[in-house]
Amino acid sequence: QVRLQESGGGSVQAGGSLRLSCEVSRYTYSTACMGWFRQAPGKEREGVAAISTALGSTYYADSVKGRFTISQDKSKNMVYLQMNSLKPEDTAMYYCAALGGACYTGILDRRDYFYQGQGTQVTVSS
């Protein structure tokens, strides 16, 4: 069993920044690729970013490329999502997810996860 706990959400004005954190209880096969996805009311779930915990390679949705950065600190069992230049359309519940044994092109299209956290709300006002 892997537990994921998100933190760092909040309310900001457009153009602002937030950093989300995800604490990973332990690393297993399922956490070899870690990611963030988001879901806003009435909208489809969207994969935002992913990182290979072994290689450090990263993947981003086009909607956040250049604004968001996913990173990790394995010594602290943490995965982060730095969000800059936030827009009102970034408003959503953000979830940390364990995506499985490897990251690959298209991983952000996945809608099934080994594990996910409870989520943290991000609200961006115009």
XYZ file of C-alpha atoms in Angstrom:
126
model
C 0.000 0.000 0.000
C 1.257 3.468 -0.911
C -0.157 6.627 0.627
C 0.066 9.944 -1.142
C -0.627 13.193 0.666
C -0.891 16.481 -1.199
C -0.474 19.948 0.260
C 0.154 23.493 -0.901
C -3.058 24.407 -2.637
C -4.778 27.718 -2.103
C -6.201 30.821 -3.727
C -4.108 33.180 -5.818
C -4.643 35.878 -8.371
C -3.888 35.337 -12.011
C -0.176 35.559 -12.671
C 0.675 34.245 -9.229
C 2.485 31.092 -8.179
C 1.901 28.087 -5.972
C 3.938 25.011 -5.165
C 2.149 21.766 -4.553
C 3.793 18.997 -2.573
C 3.100 15.281 -2.529
C 4.487 13.125 0.242
C 5.010 9.523 -0.854
C 4.821 6.984 1.959
C 7.153 4.527 0.200
C 8.596 3.809 -3.201
C 7.492 0.683 -5.029
C 7.010 -0.433 -8.614
C 3.898 1.718 -8.755
C 5.779 4.919 -7.935
C 8.414 4.604 -10.659
C 6.395 7.205 -12.530
C 4.727 9.887 -10.426
C 2.373 12.513 -11.713
C -0.122 15.233 -11.091
C -3.555 15.452 -12.598
C -6.385 17.906 -12.078
C -10.115 18.005 -12.346
C -12.398 21.004 -12.382
C -16.170 20.778 -11.862
C -17.883 19.792 -15.074
C -14.613 19.156 -16.890
C -12.708 16.031 -17.805
C -9.771 14.925 -15.741
C -6.501 16.209 -17.172
C -3.015 14.863 -16.692
C -0.738 17.811 -15.934
C 2.792 16.542 -15.398
C 4.751 13.376 -14.714
C 8.267 12.491 -13.633
C 10.297 9.315 -13.770
C 11.558 8.841 -10.230
C 14.600 6.917 -11.441
C 15.606 8.935 -14.481
C 14.166 12.345 -13.624
C 12.679 12.717 -17.078
C 9.589 14.886 -17.144
C 6.408 15.145 -19.174
C 3.945 18.033 -19.389
C 0.551 18.750 -20.814
C 0.634 21.403 -23.521
C -1.660 23.572 -21.400
C 0.988 23.959 -18.673
C 4.254 23.607 -20.572
C 6.581 26.483 -19.752
C 4.589 27.452 -16.659
C 4.616 24.342 -14.450
C 7.610 22.331 -13.280
C 7.477 18.896 -11.704
C 10.389 17.847 -9.510
C 11.258 15.444 -6.744
C 13.366 15.068 -3.635
C 13.722 11.353 -3.076
C 15.624 11.899 0.159
C 12.421 13.400 1.556
C 9.965 11.183 -0.354
C 8.497 14.265 -1.980
C 7.212 15.174 -5.425
C 6.520 18.814 -6.205
C 4.601 20.820 -8.751
C 5.761 24.414 -9.091
C 3.049 26.417 -10.808
C 3.881 29.849 -12.166
C 1.938 32.358 -14.252
C -1.282 30.827 -13.043
C -4.448 31.397 -15.038
C -8.099 31.164 -13.993
C -8.408 28.054 -16.167
C -5.883 26.337 -13.889
C -8.516 26.322 -11.157
C -9.158 22.700 -10.188
C -8.593 20.024 -7.604
C -5.059 18.739 -8.063
C -4.176 15.139 -7.293
C -0.873 13.353 -6.943
C -0.831 9.896 -8.506
C 1.382 6.851 -8.744
C 1.306 5.976 -12.420
C 3.215 2.718 -12.502
C 6.463 1.133 -13.592
C 7.593 3.646 -16.170
C 6.816 7.018 -17.626
C 6.344 7.198 -21.383
C 5.049 9.597 -24.001
C 1.303 9.648 -23.553
C 1.420 8.803 -19.833
C -0.632 11.899 -19.101
C -3.531 10.434 -21.058
C -3.912 7.667 -18.464
C -7.059 7.745 -16.373
C -6.265 4.758 -14.152
C -3.678 5.001 -11.402
C -2.169 2.652 -8.916
C -2.692 5.165 -6.142
C -3.843 8.740 -5.798
C -4.048 11.249 -2.967
C -7.037 13.109 -1.593
C -6.295 16.206 -3.623
C -5.617 19.859 -2.917
C -7.704 22.732 -4.267
C -6.162 25.439 -6.427
C -8.250 28.511 -7.172
C -7.010 31.256 -9.482
C -8.989 34.477 -9.654
C -8.857 36.961 -12.514
